[in-house]
Each structure stands twice: as C-alpha cells, then as structure tokens.
Coordinates of C-alpha atoms and ligand atoms in Angstrom, one line a residue:
M897 CA 1.6 25.0 50.8
S898 CA 4.4 23.2 52.6
T899 CA 7.6 22.8 50.8
H900 CA 7.9 19.3 52.2
Q901 CA 4.7 18.1 50.6
V902 CA 4.8 14.4 49.6
P903 CA 4.0 13.9 45.9
P904 CA 0.7 12.1 45.3
K905 CA 0.7 8.4 44.7
H906 CA -2.8 8.2 43.1
L907 CA -3.7 11.3 41.2
V908 CA -6.8 12.4 39.2
I909 CA -6.3 15.1 36.6
F910 CA -9.1 17.2 35.3
G911 CA -8.8 19.6 32.4
R912 CA -11.1 20.6 29.5
P913 CA -10.4 19.1 26.0
G914 CA -7.4 21.1 24.7
S915 CA -6.0 21.9 28.2
G916 CA -2.9 19.8 27.6
K917 CA -4.0 17.3 30.3
S918 CA -3.0 14.2 28.4
S919 CA 0.5 15.6 27.4
L920 CA 1.1 16.6 30.9
A921 CA 0.1 13.2 32.2
E922 CA 2.5 11.6 29.7
R923 CA 5.3 13.8 31.0
L924 CA 4.6 12.9 34.6
S925 CA 4.5 9.2 33.6
K926 CA 7.9 9.5 31.8
D927 CA 9.6 11.6 34.5
D928 CA 8.1 10.1 37.6
G929 CA 7.0 6.6 36.7
Y930 CA 3.3 7.1 37.0
L931 CA 1.2 4.5 35.2
L932 CA -1.5 6.2 33.1
V933 CA -5.1 5.1 33.5
R934 CA -6.8 6.6 30.4
T935 CA -10.3 5.7 29.6
G936 CA -10.2 7.5 26.2
E937 CA -7.2 5.4 25.2
M938 CA -9.0 2.2 26.4
L939 CA -11.9 3.1 24.2
R940 CA -9.7 3.9 21.2
A941 CA -8.1 0.4 21.6
V942 CA -11.6 -1.2 21.4
V943 CA -12.3 0.9 18.3
R944 CA -9.0 -0.3 16.7
S945 CA -10.0 -3.9 17.4
G946 CA -12.7 -3.5 14.8
S947 CA -15.3 -5.4 16.8
E948 CA -19.0 -4.6 16.7
L949 CA -18.7 -2.8 20.0
G950 CA -15.7 -0.9 18.6
L951 CA -17.8 0.4 15.7
R952 CA -20.5 1.7 18.1
I953 CA -18.0 3.3 20.4
G954 CA -16.2 4.8 17.4
A955 CA -19.4 6.6 16.4
S956 CA -19.8 8.1 19.9
L957 CA -16.2 9.2 19.9
E958 CA -16.5 10.9 16.6
R959 CA -19.5 12.9 17.8
G960 CA -17.7 13.8 21.0
E961 CA -20.4 12.1 23.2
L962 CA -19.6 10.4 26.4
V963 CA -20.0 6.6 26.3
S964 CA -22.0 4.9 28.9
D965 CA -20.8 4.7 32.5
E966 CA -21.4 0.9 32.4
L967 CA -18.9 0.5 29.6
I968 CA -16.3 2.7 31.3
I969 CA -16.6 0.7 34.5
E970 CA -16.2 -2.5 32.6
L971 CA -13.0 -1.2 30.9
L972 CA -11.6 -0.1 34.3
E973 CA -12.4 -3.4 35.9
Q974 CA -10.4 -5.1 33.1
N975 CA -7.5 -2.6 33.2
L976 CA -7.0 -1.7 36.8
V977 CA -4.6 -4.3 38.2
R978 CA -3.3 -3.9 41.7
P979 CA -3.7 -0.1 41.8
E980 CA -2.4 0.0 45.4
E981 CA 1.0 -1.1 44.3
Q982 CA 1.7 1.6 41.7
R983 CA 1.7 5.3 41.2
L984 CA -1.3 6.1 39.0
I985 CA -2.7 9.0 37.1
F986 CA -6.4 8.9 36.1
D987 CA -6.6 10.8 32.9
G988 CA -10.1 11.2 31.5
Y989 CA -11.9 9.6 34.4
P990 CA -14.2 10.4 36.2
R991 CA -16.3 12.3 33.7
T992 CA -19.8 12.0 35.3
L993 CA -21.0 12.1 38.9
R994 CA -21.9 8.4 38.7
Q995 CA -18.3 7.7 37.6
E996 CA -17.1 9.7 40.6
E997 CA -19.2 7.6 42.9
L998 CA -17.9 4.5 41.3
L999 CA -14.3 5.7 41.8
E1000 CA -14.9 5.7 45.5
Q1001 CA -16.2 2.2 45.3
F1002 CA -13.1 1.1 43.4
E1003 CA -10.9 2.7 46.1
E1004 CA -12.7 0.8 48.8
R1005 CA -12.8 -2.5 47.0
L1006 CA -9.2 -2.4 45.5
Q1007 CA -7.7 -0.8 48.7
F1008 CA -6.2 2.3 47.3
E1009 CA -6.7 6.0 47.9
I1010 CA -6.8 9.0 45.6
D1011 CA -4.5 11.4 47.4
C1012 CA -4.8 14.3 45.0
F1013 CA -7.2 15.8 42.5
L1014 CA -5.7 18.3 40.1
E1015 CA -7.4 20.7 37.7
I1016 CA -5.7 22.4 34.8
R1017 CA -7.6 25.6 34.4
L1018 CA -8.0 27.1 30.9
S1019 CA -10.7 29.2 29.3
R1020 CA -13.0 27.6 26.8
E1021 CA -11.9 30.1 24.1
S1022 CA -8.2 29.2 24.6
A1023 CA -9.0 25.5 24.5
I1024 CA -10.9 25.8 21.2
R1025 CA -8.0 27.7 19.7
R1026 CA -5.5 25.1 20.7
M1027 CA -7.4 22.0 19.6
G1028 CA -7.0 22.7 15.9
G1029 CA -3.3 21.7 16.0
R1030 CA -3.6 18.4 17.8
R1031 CA -2.2 15.2 16.3
V1032 CA -2.3 11.7 17.6
C1033 CA -0.5 8.5 16.7
P1034 CA -3.2 5.9 15.8
T1035 CA -0.7 3.1 16.4
C1036 CA 0.7 3.8 19.9
G1037 CA -1.5 6.6 21.1
A1038 CA 1.2 9.2 21.6
T1039 CA -0.1 12.8 21.4
Y1040 CA 1.5 15.8 19.7
H1041 CA 0.7 19.5 18.9
L1042 CA 1.9 21.2 15.8
L1043 CA 2.8 24.4 17.7
S1044 CA 3.7 23.4 21.2
R1045 CA 4.8 19.8 21.0
P1046 CA 5.7 18.9 17.4
P1047 CA 7.2 15.5 16.4
A1048 CA 10.9 15.5 15.4
V1049 CA 9.9 14.6 11.8
A1050 CA 6.7 16.3 10.5
E1051 CA 3.6 14.0 10.8
V1052 CA 5.7 11.0 12.0
C1053 CA 5.4 9.5 15.5
D1054 CA 8.7 9.9 17.5
Q1055 CA 8.0 6.7 19.4
C1056 CA 6.9 4.2 16.9
K1057 CA 7.4 6.0 13.5
G1058 CA 3.8 5.6 12.6
A1059 CA 2.0 8.3 10.5
L1060 CA 0.3 10.9 12.7
A1061 CA -3.4 11.7 12.2
T1062 CA -5.9 14.3 13.4
R1063 CA -8.3 12.9 15.9
S1064 CA -11.6 12.4 14.2
D1065 CA -13.2 14.1 17.2
D1066 CA -11.3 17.3 16.5
S1067 CA -13.6 18.9 13.9
E1068 CA -14.8 22.4 14.7
A1069 CA -18.4 21.4 15.6
V1070 CA -17.2 18.5 17.6
I1071 CA -14.6 20.6 19.4
T1072 CA -17.3 23.1 20.5
F1073 CA -19.6 20.2 21.5
R1074 CA -16.9 18.5 23.6
Q1075 CA -16.3 21.8 25.5
R1076 CA -20.0 21.9 26.3
V1077 CA -19.9 18.3 27.5
Y1078 CA -17.0 19.2 29.8
D1079 CA -18.8 22.3 31.1
D1080 CA -22.0 20.3 31.8
H1081 CA -20.4 17.4 33.6
V1082 CA -17.1 18.2 35.3
P1083 CA -17.8 21.3 37.4
P1084 CA -20.4 19.3 39.4
I1085 CA -17.8 16.6 40.0
I1086 CA -15.3 19.2 41.2
D1087 CA -17.9 20.8 43.4
R1088 CA -18.6 17.4 45.0
I1089 CA -14.9 16.7 45.7
M1090 CA -14.5 20.3 47.1
S1091 CA -17.3 19.7 49.5
R1092 CA -15.9 16.4 50.7
T1093 CA -12.2 16.6 50.6
P1094 CA -11.1 20.1 49.7
E1095 CA -7.6 19.4 51.2
L1096 CA -6.9 17.0 48.3
F1097 CA -7.7 19.5 45.6
R1098 CA -5.1 21.5 43.7
W1099 CA -5.2 23.5 40.6
V1100 CA -2.8 25.0 38.1
D1101 CA -3.1 27.8 35.6
G1102 CA -3.0 26.2 32.1
E1103 CA -3.1 29.4 30.0
G1104 CA 0.7 29.5 29.6
G1105 CA 2.9 27.3 27.4
P1106 CA 3.2 23.5 28.1
D1107 CA 6.7 23.8 29.8
E1108 CA 5.4 26.5 32.0
T1109 CA 2.3 24.6 33.0
Y1110 CA 4.4 21.5 33.5
A1111 CA 6.8 23.3 35.8
R1112 CA 3.9 24.7 37.8
T1113 CA 2.3 21.3 38.0
R1114 CA 5.4 19.8 39.4
Q1115 CA 5.6 22.5 42.0
V1116 CA 1.9 22.2 43.0
L1117 CA 2.3 18.4 43.3
G1118 CA 5.5 18.6 45.4
L1119 CA 7.6 17.0 42.7
P1120 CA 11.2 18.2 42.3
P1121 CA 11.9 20.6 39.5
L1122 CA 13.6 19.1 36.5
Ligands
AMP2432 P1 -10.1 11.6 25.9 O1 -9.0 10.9 25.1 O2 -10.0 11.4 27.4 O3 -10.3 13.0 25.4 O4 -11.5 10.8 25.5 C1 -11.9 10.8 24.1 C2 -13.4 10.4 24.1 O5 -13.6 9.2 24.7 C3 -14.3 11.4 24.9 O6 -14.7 12.5 24.1 C4 -15.5 10.5 25.2 O7 -16.3 10.3 24.0 C5 -14.9 9.2 25.4 N1 -14.5 9.0 26.9 C6 -13.3 8.9 27.4 N2 -13.3 8.8 28.8 C7 -14.6 8.7 29.1 C8 -15.3 8.5 30.3 N3 -14.7 8.4 31.5 N4 -16.7 8.5 30.3 C9 -17.3 8.6 29.1 N5 -16.8 8.8 27.9 C10 -15.4 8.8 27.9

C-alpha cells in the first residue's frame, strides 16, 4: 500500500461483536474528528425514551436479534445530516444485504461516498471470551472493558460519572447467538463489496490488544501514528 494514502472521509467498520469495533471507532472519533453513525446507539436511545416502540426494540436487543431494516433506515434518515460535509464512521451498519443496498441509495441521494470499508478480523472464540468483560454507560453510551479499557474509577463512567452496567445483551446464550447472527449476515455483505469495489476494502488483525489493533488500523487507513 502507498505510504501517501489519503485517510478515508467516509468509513464503514465491520467487526464481530467483541472485536473492539466500537472502542476503535470512538478512538478514531476522538483523535481524528470522525462523527460516529451508530445504529446500535440510536436504538438504545429509543429504548431509553421509554416509548412503546422503545419497549419492543428493547426486547429484540436483549435477545440479540437484528431489528427490522425499515426501522434502521428510518433512524438513519433522521440522524444523517449533511454527511457530505463531515468525516463519518458507520459503526454497526450495514448489517444485512438490504441495508447495504440502501447505503448505496443513501450515498446517491445525499451525495457522499464511502471511500473505505474496514474489517477487524477476530475469531469467534476470542470474541466470546472477550465479551464477558464489557461494560457500558447507560447515560452517555461510552464503552469500557474490565481488562483492556477499564474506567479510572471502578464501575464509574470517566465521561459523565454515571454508574456503568453490563449490556443486557451480554449474557452467555445471547453472546453466542449474536456471533451466529454476525456469521450469517456480514460475510455475504463483505463478499458483495469485494466483488464490486475490492480497492476500497481493508482489513486489520484484531487478535492483539486494543492499542496494537488501533495502531495497525491507523496505519492501514493512512492516518499518522500517535
Ligand atoms: P451494536 O451496539 O452495534 O452492537 O448493536 C446492538 C444491537 O442493536 C444489535 O445486536 C442489534 O440487535 C441492534 N442493531 C444495531 N444496529 C443494527 C442494524 N444496522 N440492523 C439491525 N439491528 C441492529
């Protein structure tokens, strides 16, 4: 790869649950000013609102099931504002072939272009092992890991000082189910991207520690080392 590679402006990150995808996206956001487009967080915000729709979504999230493509599209319609003007990272989208098709439509209609697809590669076994230690702040959405990314004060959010919680979709049965959902849906999306625009596809080995994976990611994306 050229050392003069231009860093992507609109990036999609793939990675199985437990791959560290969201933490990595947060670091890129903080260090390089990317705005995060996170469908999982949009859904959790609806759940927190306590509406009837929120209750239904909450049940799907707890079971680790994907919510309907229609709902995801509606949330993106509401949340994607002038994407052409900002550096964006899509984290958690697309998750189905239909969503991938709709991403192309969004690009056309809103006049922006995904210029990089990145996959963080991690085995299913490693992912399952890691997921037990995850914590999330229910108030602001920040994510932590007891081993690799602990908060400064145990069980307290560094950013908003809220009490940390285990995600309700992190039980053992749900963790295994979510891996299966990923394995069923994402490889076909990646295959399709590879058949259309292989030059936009990059991948990083995610088996190492978070700092190592982050450094590799920056290199792969053409971002300066920190
Ligand atoms: P995440 O925070 O990205 O791991 O998403 C948490 C949960 O929200 C997933 O397990 C799904 O139940 C749901 N979800 C998030 N993004 C999507 C999406 N693009 N399509 C369908 N369901 C989603």
